[in-house]
Structure formats: structure tokens, C-alpha cells
């Protein structure tokens, strides 16, 4: 091959390459001679070769939010699926010819026309509503801006469960956790709105997020809104741990504790309450109210029997009112011989706590001590000679009947303490003057060591 032929072949190759490059770079327009009018400039239309976007009309750029990054069908399918139903996930699923996808909103008269000819797919929107395409595009832009700046994940899925739209917060959460989100949510009934708590755990970690998801179904689309309730869950866990810690502490107390909430129902009790009141734990676990609680105590004779049931109801109301003010405190003497000290205390949020303490041993000890004192008093009263006892601080603590008769006094009935000075005044009214009265006062009031000492009074 000579030089001329080689130059001719090279020129043909360059022209062929330039023509092929022009076919690739030049936007593909609908071919002339089609039966339908060429409305490419007026309609929002897209042109795909396989799954690659190769051309878009000016109206399509504004109406569909086409950006320089939009290259494939997957990039625009989600936006179109928000408005139109029954869209394929892959254009290869389309059969040859034309088909129409209706709008999801019954008031939207637009249709999406999909025409496939060979490997070329043309998609355009036929506007059937009253709103111009520009106005609809502007409204879509405003809505998208508002939803993408929302801190709450929002998304929509169709009947099959496939997500057809999501906002930026949803996408960011999905990318952060690296797992599909809320896959166990089902669609509610048409027109139904419901709310439920959902947890999501990052794969391979203990990172769990909690959300309160509100769902509402509109036509065949379910609209979902998620609110992060992690602080609420943490507060509930802290409260639960605190209550458990209190329960463990109360379980060690020998005093019976019953806490009633603001609604008047039993919210917390300890084992000592079961032991003291003999009320079954099964009954207490049903969270009885205050009236039922005291009724059961009356029926089991674990509190003093009222004179009449009519007055009993009034008495219970008085008990509750007094406990609310922190004024209720009584001592119950039971038929079994046990003695309980019962007190009511108000708590925050209008709760009421009742404390039941078995003071039988204390009462028995007091009674025995009082009996011993009475016996000693009787023994000293049987002695005819007057006897009087003073404390180390000079307060009269005891005297016998002979002393009370001789001086005509009743120290037990005095509102104020009777001191050695008061007693000496009583003595001076009966006895003759004696300088040793001052010695008696000094002897009683001397805080140091004392020796036996006596004097005669006439």
C-alpha cells in the first residue's frame, strides 16, 4: 500500500471516529416520523439507553430535580416513585412498547409514560392537573428542602415494603449504622395511624438506638416518622435501676412499707409488710387501692375492729387525708396481743407511704418497767416515814405517800419540775428555822463526790 492509500485510510478512520463520538456526545432526540407529536421541549422527559441516562428535557431538569450526578435509572426512580406507582426497579424489566404509570394521589391527573424501543427507553410526564409543572416543581423543591433539614428520619414504603423515598436524616442513620432500617415494620390499615417503639442495633456491636415510629397509611403508601427516644429509654432504665435498688434496701427493713401512687394504687411494698400484715403477696401484687388495702386488713383482723362499717369508710377517708398531710400516726393493739405503730407520710407527686412497725417488744418492756416502778412505789408508800429523792441536778424525781401527806404537795401533778429550792421552801413552812437548810441545798446541788451526811429538823 502506497502513501496515498495509507493517508486515505487514516482519513476515513478519523471521520468514522468523529462521527461515532458525535453520536455518543450528542443528546438523543425522538426520531422524526413517529406517530406522536414531538413534545420533548414542552414535557418533562428522560431518555435512557439501557439503564444509563443519556438525555433530559429542559422541563425534566426543573420538574424532576436532575443534577449533574444523575446518571442512571436508580438515581431518579426513587423521586418518580414518590408520585407514580408500579415503577420497575430495572428498565430491563419493561416490555417493548408503551405503558403508563398512574399517579398515587387520586387528585393528581398526571401520568408517567414509559416507552421502550429496543434498548432505548423514553420516559415523560403527561401533566393532567391544573397546577403548572413549574409550580409543582417549586413546591417539590420546598418540601424536599424542609424534609431534608429535619433532624427526624422520615421515609415511605409501598405495599411490598420497598422504600420509595427517604429524607437525609434517614439516609445518614442508615449509613452510620450500616444496616437496613426498620425492616420489621408492616403497613397499617388504610387511614390508620399508629405508633410503636423500635430498636436498631449496629451489627457486631452493642450500640442500640431506640425510636418512637409513627406510621400512617395514605392510599398504598405508608408514611413513617421516627423520633429518637434514647434519652427517654435511658431515663426509664435509670428509674428502674433506682427502684430496684430501693426495693433491695427496703427488703432488709423490719418495718413494713407500702407506697401508694398518685392514683391511690399500691406501687411498692417490701417483704416485712407481708410478714406483719399477713396479707398474701399475690393480693399485694395486684396493686390494690388504699380502700381495698385497709378493707383487707380489717377482714384479716390485722387492725383494730371498727365499731360500725359505716363509720369505717369515713375513718379510712380521714386516714388518707391525714397521711396526705403527714399527720397520721396511730398505735394499733391487735387481738393477738401485738402492737403496731402505723404512720402515714406524703411523698412527691401526691404519693403516700404507710409505715407499719411492730412495737410489741417495746410496749412489753415499757409495761414491765412501769409495773416495776409501781411496785417500788407501793413498797415505799407503805413506809410511814416521808421519803423524797432528788436527781443529780436537784430535780425531785420521787416521793412517797408519807412525804406528800406531811407537806401537802403532789409533785406528779405539777406542770414544772420541782427542785430542791422549791422543796426547802415547803419544809421551811413546817420546820423551825435552821441554818442547815442552806447546807441541804448545797449538798443536793454539789456535782462532786458526796459523803453520808445528816441533820435534825424540829
CSV table of C-alpha atoms in Angstrom, one decimal:
chain,number,residue,atom,x,y,z
A,1,UNK,CA,0.0,0.0,0.0
A,2,UNK,CA,1.4,3.3,-1.1
A,3,UNK,CA,1.5,6.6,0.9
A,4,UNK,CA,-1.7,8.0,-0.8
A,5,UNK,CA,-3.7,4.9,0.1
A,6,UNK,CA,-2.4,5.0,3.7
A,7,UNK,CA,-3.4,8.6,4.1
A,8,UNK,CA,-6.9,7.9,2.6
A,9,UNK,CA,-7.5,5.0,5.1
A,10,UNK,CA,-6.4,7.2,8.0
A,11,UNK,CA,-8.7,10.0,7.0
A,12,UNK,CA,-11.6,7.5,6.8
A,13,UNK,CA,-10.8,6.2,10.3
A,14,UNK,CA,-10.7,9.7,11.7
A,15,UNK,CA,-14.0,10.7,10.2
A,16,UNK,CA,-15.6,7.5,11.4
A,17,UNK,CA,-14.3,8.0,14.9
A,18,UNK,CA,-15.5,11.6,14.9
A,19,UNK,CA,-19.0,10.6,13.7
A,20,UNK,CA,-19.2,7.9,16.4
A,21,UNK,CA,-18.1,10.3,19.1
A,22,UNK,CA,-20.8,12.8,17.9
A,23,UNK,CA,-23.4,10.1,18.2
A,24,UNK,CA,-22.3,9.4,21.8
A,25,UNK,CA,-22.0,13.0,22.9
A,26,UNK,CA,-24.9,14.5,21.0
A,27,UNK,CA,-28.2,14.3,23.0
A,28,UNK,CA,-30.6,11.7,21.6
A,29,UNK,CA,-33.9,13.2,20.5
A,30,UNK,CA,-37.0,11.4,19.5
A,31,UNK,CA,-36.8,10.3,15.9
A,32,UNK,CA,-38.8,12.0,13.3
A,33,UNK,CA,-41.6,10.2,11.7
A,34,UNK,CA,-43.1,8.8,15.0
A,35,UNK,CA,-46.9,8.9,15.1
A,36,UNK,CA,-47.0,11.0,18.3
A,37,UNK,CA,-46.2,14.8,18.2
A,38,UNK,CA,-42.7,15.8,19.3
A,39,UNK,CA,-43.4,17.4,22.7
A,40,UNK,CA,-39.8,16.9,24.1
A,41,UNK,CA,-39.4,20.6,24.7
A,42,UNK,CA,-42.7,21.0,26.5
A,43,UNK,CA,-42.8,17.8,28.5
A,44,UNK,CA,-40.7,16.6,31.4
A,45,UNK,CA,-38.9,13.8,29.7
A,46,UNK,CA,-35.9,11.5,30.1
A,47,UNK,CA,-34.1,9.2,27.7
A,48,UNK,CA,-32.3,6.1,28.8
A,49,UNK,CA,-30.1,3.7,26.9
A,50,UNK,CA,-30.2,0.5,29.0
A,51,UNK,CA,-30.0,2.0,32.5
A,52,UNK,CA,-27.9,5.0,31.6
A,53,UNK,CA,-29.4,8.5,31.4
A,54,UNK,CA,-28.4,10.0,28.0
A,55,UNK,CA,-30.7,12.9,27.7
A,56,UNK,CA,-33.2,15.0,29.6
A,57,UNK,CA,-35.5,17.9,28.5
A,58,UNK,CA,-35.3,21.3,30.0
A,59,UNK,CA,-38.7,20.7,31.8
A,60,UNK,CA,-37.4,17.5,33.2
A,61,UNK,CA,-34.4,19.2,34.8
A,62,UNK,CA,-36.7,21.5,36.8
A,63,UNK,CA,-39.5,19.1,37.4
A,64,UNK,CA,-37.5,16.0,38.4
A,65,UNK,CA,-34.6,17.7,40.2
A,66,UNK,CA,-32.0,16.3,37.7
A,67,UNK,CA,-28.4,17.1,38.8
A,68,UNK,CA,-25.0,16.5,37.1
A,69,UNK,CA,-24.6,13.5,39.3
A,70,UNK,CA,-27.7,11.9,37.9
A,71,UNK,CA,-26.5,9.1,35.6
A,72,UNK,CA,-28.7,6.1,36.0
A,73,UNK,CA,-32.3,5.0,36.3
A,74,UNK,CA,-31.8,4.2,40.0
A,75,UNK,CA,-30.9,7.9,40.6
A,76,UNK,CA,-34.4,9.1,39.5
A,77,UNK,CA,-36.5,6.1,40.2
A,78,UNK,CA,-36.9,7.0,43.9
A,79,UNK,CA,-38.1,10.5,43.1
A,80,UNK,CA,-40.5,9.3,40.5
A,81,UNK,CA,-41.9,6.5,42.8
A,82,UNK,CA,-43.0,9.2,45.3
A,83,UNK,CA,-45.5,10.4,42.7
A,84,UNK,CA,-46.2,7.4,40.5
A,85,UNK,CA,-47.0,3.8,41.3
A,86,UNK,CA,-45.9,0.5,39.7
A,87,UNK,CA,-42.4,1.7,38.5
A,88,UNK,CA,-39.9,-1.0,37.7
A,89,UNK,CA,-36.7,-1.2,39.7
A,90,UNK,CA,-34.8,-2.1,36.4
A,91,UNK,CA,-35.7,-0.7,33.0
A,92,UNK,CA,-34.8,-4.1,31.6
A,93,UNK,CA,-38.0,-5.4,33.1
A,94,UNK,CA,-40.0,-3.3,30.7
A,95,UNK,CA,-41.5,-5.0,27.7
A,96,UNK,CA,-41.3,-3.4,24.3
A,97,UNK,CA,-43.9,-0.7,23.6
A,98,UNK,CA,-45.6,1.8,25.8
A,99,UNK,CA,-47.1,1.6,29.2
A,100,UNK,CA,-48.5,4.2,31.7
A,101,UNK,CA,-47.9,4.5,35.4
A,102,UNK,CA,-50.7,6.3,37.3
A,103,UNK,CA,-50.2,9.0,40.0
A,104,UNK,CA,-50.5,7.8,43.6
A,105,UNK,CA,-52.6,10.8,44.6
A,106,UNK,CA,-56.2,10.5,43.1
A,107,UNK,CA,-56.3,14.3,42.7
A,108,UNK,CA,-53.1,14.2,40.6
A,109,UNK,CA,-54.1,13.8,37.0
A,110,UNK,CA,-50.6,13.3,35.7
A,111,UNK,CA,-49.3,10.1,34.2
A,112,UNK,CA,-45.9,8.7,33.6
A,113,UNK,CA,-45.5,7.3,30.1
A,114,UNK,CA,-42.7,4.7,29.6
A,115,UNK,CA,-41.9,3.7,26.0
A,116,UNK,CA,-39.3,1.1,25.2
A,117,UNK,CA,-37.9,0.7,21.7
A,118,UNK,CA,-35.1,-1.8,21.6
A,119,UNK,CA,-32.6,-0.8,24.3
A,120,UNK,CA,-33.8,2.8,24.3
A,121,UNK,CA,-36.4,3.9,26.9
A,122,UNK,CA,-38.2,7.2,26.8
A,123,UNK,CA,-40.0,8.4,29.9
A,124,UNK,CA,-42.1,11.5,30.0
A,125,UNK,CA,-44.7,13.0,32.3
A,126,UNK,CA,-48.1,14.0,30.9
A,127,UNK,CA,-49.5,16.7,33.1
A,128,UNK,CA,-53.2,16.2,33.8
A,129,UNK,CA,-53.7,18.5,36.8
A,130,UNK,CA,-54.5,22.1,37.0
A,131,UNK,CA,-51.1,23.2,38.5
A,132,UNK,CA,-48.4,24.1,36.0
A,133,UNK,CA,-45.3,21.9,36.0
A,134,UNK,CA,-43.1,24.8,37.2
A,135,UNK,CA,-45.3,25.4,40.2
A,136,UNK,CA,-45.3,21.7,41.1
A,137,UNK,CA,-41.5,21.5,40.8
A,138,UNK,CA,-41.1,24.6,43.1
A,139,UNK,CA,-43.4,23.0,45.6
A,140,UNK,CA,-41.5,19.7,45.5
A,141,UNK,CA,-38.3,21.6,46.0
A,142,UNK,CA,-39.6,23.4,49.1
A,143,UNK,CA,-40.9,20.2,50.5
A,144,UNK,CA,-37.7,18.4,49.9
A,145,UNK,CA,-35.7,21.2,51.5
A,146,UNK,CA,-37.9,21.1,54.6
A,147,UNK,CA,-37.7,17.3,55.0
A,148,UNK,CA,-34.0,17.0,54.3
A,149,UNK,CA,-33.3,19.6,57.0
A,150,UNK,CA,-35.5,17.7,59.5
A,151,UNK,CA,-33.5,16.0,62.3
A,152,UNK,CA,-36.1,13.2,62.4
A,153,UNK,CA,-35.8,10.2,60.0
A,154,UNK,CA,-38.7,10.2,57.5
A,155,UNK,CA,-39.4,7.6,54.8
A,156,UNK,CA,-42.1,6.0,52.8
A,157,UNK,CA,-42.6,2.5,51.6
A,158,UNK,CA,-45.1,0.8,49.3
A,159,UNK,CA,-47.2,-2.3,49.8
A,160,UNK,CA,-44.3,-4.7,49.2
A,161,UNK,CA,-42.2,-3.0,51.8
A,162,UNK,CA,-39.8,-1.4,49.4
A,163,UNK,CA,-38.6,2.1,50.5
A,164,UNK,CA,-39.6,4.5,47.7
A,165,UNK,CA,-38.5,7.7,49.4
A,166,UNK,CA,-36.4,8.8,52.4
A,167,UNK,CA,-35.0,12.1,53.8
A,168,UNK,CA,-31.4,13.0,54.6
A,169,UNK,CA,-31.7,12.0,58.3
A,170,UNK,CA,-32.9,8.5,57.3
A,171,UNK,CA,-30.1,8.1,54.8
A,172,UNK,CA,-27.5,9.4,57.3
A,173,UNK,CA,-28.7,7.0,60.0
A,174,UNK,CA,-28.6,4.1,57.6
A,175,UNK,CA,-25.1,4.9,56.5
A,176,UNK,CA,-24.0,5.3,60.2
A,177,UNK,CA,-25.4,2.0,61.4
A,178,UNK,CA,-24.6,0.2,58.2
A,179,UNK,CA,-27.7,-1.9,58.3
A,180,UNK,CA,-31.2,-1.7,56.7
A,181,UNK,CA,-33.5,0.3,59.0
A,182,UNK,CA,-37.0,-0.6,60.4
A,183,UNK,CA,-37.3,-3.7,58.2
A,184,UNK,CA,-39.8,-5.3,60.6
A,185,UNK,CA,-42.4,-2.6,60.3
A,186,UNK,CA,-45.6,-3.6,58.5
A,187,UNK,CA,-48.1,-1.3,56.8
A,188,UNK,CA,-51.1,-0.2,58.9
A,189,UNK,CA,-54.7,-0.4,57.6
A,190,UNK,CA,-55.8,2.4,55.2
A,191,UNK,CA,-56.3,5.6,57.1
A,192,UNK,CA,-54.9,4.1,60.3
A,193,UNK,CA,-52.2,5.9,62.3
A,194,UNK,CA,-50.2,4.0,64.9
A,195,UNK,CA,-47.1,4.4,66.9
A,196,UNK,CA,-44.6,1.9,68.3
A,197,UNK,CA,-41.2,1.7,69.8
A,198,UNK,CA,-38.4,0.2,67.6
A,199,UNK,CA,-34.8,-0.6,68.5
A,200,UNK,CA,-31.9,-0.9,66.0
A,201,UNK,CA,-28.6,-2.5,66.8
A,202,UNK,CA,-25.5,-1.9,64.9
A,203,UNK,CA,-24.2,-5.2,63.5
A,204,UNK,CA,-21.4,-6.7,65.6
A,205,UNK,CA,-21.8,-4.2,68.5
A,206,UNK,CA,-23.9,-3.3,71.5
A,207,UNK,CA,-24.8,0.1,70.0
A,208,UNK,CA,-28.6,0.1,70.2
A,209,UNK,CA,-30.8,3.0,69.1
A,210,UNK,CA,-34.4,3.5,70.2
A,211,UNK,CA,-37.0,5.3,68.2
A,212,UNK,CA,-40.7,6.1,68.5
A,213,UNK,CA,-42.0,5.4,65.0
A,214,UNK,CA,-45.3,6.9,63.9
A,215,UNK,CA,-46.9,5.4,60.8
A,216,UNK,CA,-49.9,6.5,58.7
A,217,UNK,CA,-51.1,4.8,55.5
A,218,UNK,CA,-52.1,7.0,52.6
A,219,UNK,CA,-53.5,5.1,49.6
A,220,UNK,CA,-50.9,2.3,49.0
A,221,UNK,CA,-48.0,4.2,50.6
A,222,UNK,CA,-47.1,4.1,54.3
A,223,UNK,CA,-45.6,7.4,55.6
A,224,UNK,CA,-43.2,6.9,58.6
A,225,UNK,CA,-41.7,9.4,61.1
A,226,UNK,CA,-39.1,8.3,63.7
A,227,UNK,CA,-38.2,10.2,66.8
A,228,UNK,CA,-35.0,9.4,68.8
A,229,UNK,CA,-36.1,8.4,72.3
A,230,UNK,CA,-32.7,7.3,73.6
A,231,UNK,CA,-32.8,9.8,76.4
A,232,UNK,CA,-36.3,8.6,77.4
A,233,UNK,CA,-35.1,5.0,77.4
A,234,UNK,CA,-32.0,5.9,79.5
A,235,UNK,CA,-34.2,7.7,82.0
A,236,UNK,CA,-36.6,4.8,82.3
A,237,UNK,CA,-33.6,2.4,82.8
A,238,UNK,CA,-32.2,4.7,85.5
A,239,UNK,CA,-35.5,4.9,87.2
A,240,UNK,CA,-36.0,1.1,87.0
A,241,UNK,CA,-32.5,0.6,88.5
A,242,UNK,CA,-33.2,3.1,91.2
A,243,UNK,CA,-36.5,1.4,92.1
A,244,UNK,CA,-34.7,-1.9,92.2
A,245,UNK,CA,-32.0,-0.5,94.5
A,246,UNK,CA,-34.7,0.9,96.7
A,247,UNK,CA,-36.6,-2.4,96.7
A,248,UNK,CA,-33.4,-4.3,97.7
A,249,UNK,CA,-32.8,-1.7,100.5
A,250,UNK,CA,-36.4,-1.9,101.7
A,251,UNK,CA,-36.3,-5.7,101.7
A,252,UNK,CA,-33.8,-5.6,104.6
A,253,UNK,CA,-36.1,-3.4,106.7
A,254,UNK,CA,-38.0,-4.8,109.6
A,255,UNK,CA,-40.6,-2.1,109.2
A,256,UNK,CA,-43.4,-2.8,106.7
A,257,UNK,CA,-43.6,-0.3,103.9
A,258,UNK,CA,-46.4,0.4,101.5
A,259,UNK,CA,-46.2,3.2,98.9
A,260,UNK,CA,-49.3,4.2,97.0
A,261,UNK,CA,-49.0,6.3,93.9
A,262,UNK,CA,-51.0,9.4,93.0
A,263,UNK,CA,-53.8,7.3,91.7
A,264,UNK,CA,-54.1,5.6,95.1
A,265,UNK,CA,-52.8,2.2,93.9
A,266,UNK,CA,-50.1,0.2,95.7
A,267,UNK,CA,-46.8,0.8,93.8
A,268,UNK,CA,-44.2,-0.7,96.1
A,269,UNK,CA,-44.1,-2.9,99.2
A,270,UNK,CA,-41.4,-4.9,101.0
A,271,UNK,CA,-41.4,-8.4,102.5
A,272,UNK,CA,-41.8,-7.0,106.0
A,273,UNK,CA,-45.2,-5.8,105.1
A,274,UNK,CA,-46.3,-9.3,104.1
A,275,UNK,CA,-44.9,-10.7,107.4
A,276,UNK,CA,-46.5,-8.0,109.6
A,277,UNK,CA,-50.0,-7.8,107.9
A,278,UNK,CA,-50.2,-11.5,106.9
A,279,UNK,CA,-51.6,-10.2,103.5
A,280,UNK,CA,-50.8,-12.6,100.6
A,281,UNK,CA,-48.1,-11.4,98.3
A,282,UNK,CA,-50.4,-12.3,95.4
A,283,UNK,CA,-53.0,-9.8,96.6
A,284,UNK,CA,-50.4,-7.1,97.1
A,285,UNK,CA,-49.0,-7.8,93.6
A,286,UNK,CA,-52.4,-6.9,92.1
A,287,UNK,CA,-51.8,-3.3,93.1
A,288,UNK,CA,-54.9,-2.7,95.3
A,289,UNK,CA,-56.0,0.8,96.1
A,290,UNK,CA,-56.0,2.3,99.6
A,291,UNK,CA,-59.6,1.4,100.4
A,292,UNK,CA,-59.1,-2.2,99.4
A,293,UNK,CA,-55.8,-2.5,101.3
A,294,UNK,CA,-57.4,-1.3,104.6
A,295,UNK,CA,-60.5,-3.4,103.9
A,296,UNK,CA,-58.4,-6.5,103.7
A,297,UNK,CA,-56.5,-5.6,106.9
A,298,UNK,CA,-59.9,-5.2,108.6
A,299,UNK,CA,-61.1,-8.6,107.3
A,300,UNK,CA,-58.0,-10.4,108.4
A,301,UNK,CA,-58.2,-8.6,111.8
A,302,UNK,CA,-54.8,-7.1,111.4
A,303,UNK,CA,-56.1,-3.7,112.6
A,304,UNK,CA,-58.5,-2.6,115.3
A,305,UNK,CA,-62.1,-3.6,114.5
A,306,UNK,CA,-64.2,-0.5,113.9
A,307,UNK,CA,-67.5,-0.1,115.8
A,308,UNK,CA,-69.5,0.2,112.6
A,309,UNK,CA,-68.7,-0.3,108.9
A,310,UNK,CA,-70.4,3.0,108.0
A,311,UNK,CA,-68.1,4.9,110.2
A,312,UNK,CA,-65.2,2.7,109.0
A,313,UNK,CA,-65.4,4.2,105.5
A,314,UNK,CA,-65.4,7.7,107.0
A,315,UNK,CA,-62.4,6.8,109.1
A,316,UNK,CA,-60.5,5.5,106.1
A,317,UNK,CA,-61.1,8.8,104.3
A,318,UNK,CA,-59.8,10.6,107.3
A,319,UNK,CA,-56.7,8.3,107.5
A,320,UNK,CA,-55.9,9.0,103.8
A,321,UNK,CA,-56.4,12.8,104.3
A,322,UNK,CA,-54.2,12.8,107.4
A,323,UNK,CA,-51.5,10.8,105.7
A,324,UNK,CA,-51.5,13.2,102.7
A,325,UNK,CA,-50.7,16.0,105.2
A,326,UNK,CA,-48.2,13.9,107.1
A,327,UNK,CA,-50.3,14.0,110.3
A,328,UNK,CA,-51.4,10.3,110.6
A,329,UNK,CA,-49.8,8.3,113.4
A,330,UNK,CA,-51.6,5.7,115.4
A,331,UNK,CA,-50.9,2.7,117.6
A,332,UNK,CA,-52.9,-0.4,116.8
A,333,UNK,CA,-53.4,-3.0,119.5
A,334,UNK,CA,-54.5,-6.3,117.9
A,335,UNK,CA,-56.4,-9.2,119.3
A,336,UNK,CA,-53.2,-11.3,119.1
A,337,UNK,CA,-51.6,-9.1,121.7
A,338,UNK,CA,-49.3,-7.5,119.1
A,339,UNK,CA,-48.9,-3.7,119.0
A,340,UNK,CA,-48.2,-1.8,115.7
A,341,UNK,CA,-47.2,1.8,115.2
A,342,UNK,CA,-48.7,3.0,111.9
A,343,UNK,CA,-47.7,6.3,110.4
A,344,UNK,CA,-48.5,7.9,107.0
A,345,UNK,CA,-46.2,10.2,105.2
A,346,UNK,CA,-46.7,12.2,102.0
A,347,UNK,CA,-44.3,11.7,99.1
A,348,UNK,CA,-43.6,13.8,95.9
A,349,UNK,CA,-46.2,13.6,93.1
A,350,UNK,CA,-49.0,13.1,95.6
A,351,UNK,CA,-47.8,9.6,96.6
A,352,UNK,CA,-48.4,8.3,100.1
A,353,UNK,CA,-46.2,6.0,102.2
A,354,UNK,CA,-47.5,3.9,105.1
A,355,UNK,CA,-45.0,2.5,107.6
A,356,UNK,CA,-46.1,-0.3,109.9
A,357,UNK,CA,-43.7,-1.2,112.8
A,358,UNK,CA,-44.1,-3.9,115.3
A,359,UNK,CA,-43.5,-2.3,118.7
A,360,UNK,CA,-44.8,-5.2,120.8
A,361,UNK,CA,-41.4,-5.8,122.5
A,362,UNK,CA,-41.1,-2.1,123.2
A,363,UNK,CA,-44.5,-1.9,124.7
A,364,UNK,CA,-43.9,-5.1,126.7
A,365,UNK,CA,-40.7,-3.6,128.0
A,366,UNK,CA,-42.4,-0.3,128.9
A,367,UNK,CA,-45.2,-2.2,130.7
A,368,UNK,CA,-42.8,-4.3,132.7
A,369,UNK,CA,-40.8,-1.2,133.6
A,370,UNK,CA,-43.9,0.6,134.6
A,371,UNK,CA,-45.0,-2.4,136.7
A,372,UNK,CA,-41.7,-2.4,138.5
A,373,UNK,CA,-42.0,1.3,139.2
A,374,UNK,CA,-45.5,0.9,140.5
A,375,UNK,CA,-44.3,-2.0,142.7
A,376,UNK,CA,-41.4,0.1,144.1
A,377,UNK,CA,-43.8,3.0,144.6
A,378,UNK,CA,-46.2,0.7,146.6
A,379,UNK,CA,-43.4,-0.5,148.7
A,380,UNK,CA,-42.1,3.0,149.6
A,381,UNK,CA,-45.7,4.2,150.1
A,382,UNK,CA,-46.1,1.5,152.8
A,383,UNK,CA,-43.3,3.2,154.8
A,384,UNK,CA,-44.7,5.8,157.2
A,385,UNK,CA,-41.6,8.0,157.2
A,386,UNK,CA,-41.5,10.7,154.5
A,387,UNK,CA,-39.0,9.8,151.7
A,388,UNK,CA,-38.0,12.1,148.8
A,389,UNK,CA,-35.4,11.6,146.1
A,390,UNK,CA,-33.6,14.3,144.0
A,391,UNK,CA,-31.6,13.9,140.8
A,392,UNK,CA,-28.0,15.0,140.4
A,393,UNK,CA,-29.3,18.3,139.0
A,394,UNK,CA,-31.5,18.9,142.0
A,395,UNK,CA,-34.9,17.9,140.5
A,396,UNK,CA,-37.4,16.0,142.6
A,397,UNK,CA,-37.8,12.6,141.0
A,398,UNK,CA,-39.7,10.6,143.6
A,399,UNK,CA,-41.5,10.9,146.9
A,400,UNK,CA,-43.7,8.5,148.9
A,401,UNK,CA,-47.2,8.9,150.3
A,402,UNK,CA,-45.8,10.0,153.8
A,403,UNK,CA,-43.9,12.9,152.2
A,404,UNK,CA,-47.0,14.0,150.2
A,405,UNK,CA,-49.2,13.8,153.3
A,406,UNK,CA,-46.7,15.7,155.6
A,407,UNK,CA,-46.2,18.6,153.2
A,408,UNK,CA,-49.5,18.6,151.3
A,409,UNK,CA,-47.9,18.5,147.9
A,410,UNK,CA,-48.4,16.4,144.7
A,411,UNK,CA,-45.2,16.8,142.6
A,412,UNK,CA,-46.5,14.5,139.9
A,413,UNK,CA,-49.3,16.9,139.1
A,414,UNK,CA,-47.0,20.0,138.8
A,415,UNK,CA,-46.5,21.4,135.3
A,416,UNK,CA,-43.0,22.5,136.2
A,417,UNK,CA,-40.2,20.5,137.7
A,418,UNK,CA,-40.0,20.6,141.5
A,419,UNK,CA,-36.4,21.5,142.5
A,420,UNK,CA,-34.6,21.3,145.8
A,421,UNK,CA,-35.1,25.0,146.3
A,422,UNK,CA,-38.9,24.5,145.9
A,423,UNK,CA,-38.8,21.6,148.4
A,424,UNK,CA,-36.8,23.6,151.0
A,425,UNK,CA,-39.4,26.3,150.9
A,426,UNK,CA,-42.1,23.7,151.7
A,427,UNK,CA,-40.0,22.4,154.5
A,428,UNK,CA,-39.5,25.9,156.0
A,429,UNK,CA,-43.2,26.3,156.4
A,430,UNK,CA,-43.4,23.3,158.8
A,431,UNK,CA,-40.0,23.1,160.4
A,432,UNK,CA,-38.5,25.7,162.8
A,433,UNK,CA,-35.8,28.0,161.3
A,434,UNK,CA,-32.5,26.2,160.9
A,435,UNK,CA,-29.2,27.4,159.3
A,436,UNK,CA,-28.7,23.9,157.9
A,437,UNK,CA,-31.3,24.4,155.2
A,438,UNK,CA,-28.7,26.0,153.1
A,439,UNK,CA,-26.4,23.0,153.7
A,440,UNK,CA,-29.1,20.8,152.5
A,441,UNK,CA,-29.4,22.8,149.3
A,442,UNK,CA,-25.6,22.8,148.7
A,443,UNK,CA,-25.4,19.0,149.4
A,444,UNK,CA,-28.0,18.2,146.8
A,445,UNK,CA,-26.6,20.6,144.2
A,446,UNK,CA,-23.0,19.7,144.7
A,447,UNK,CA,-21.8,17.9,141.5
A,448,UNK,CA,-18.8,16.4,143.2
A,449,UNK,CA,-18.4,13.3,145.4
A,450,UNK,CA,-20.7,13.3,148.4
A,451,UNK,CA,-20.3,11.6,151.8
A,452,UNK,CA,-23.1,10.5,154.1
A,453,UNK,CA,-24.5,13.4,156.0
A,454,UNK,CA,-27.5,14.1,158.3
A,455,UNK,CA,-29.1,16.9,160.2
A,456,UNK,CA,-32.0,17.3,162.6
A,457,UNK,CA,-35.1,19.4,161.8
A,458,UNK,CA,-37.6,20.3,164.5
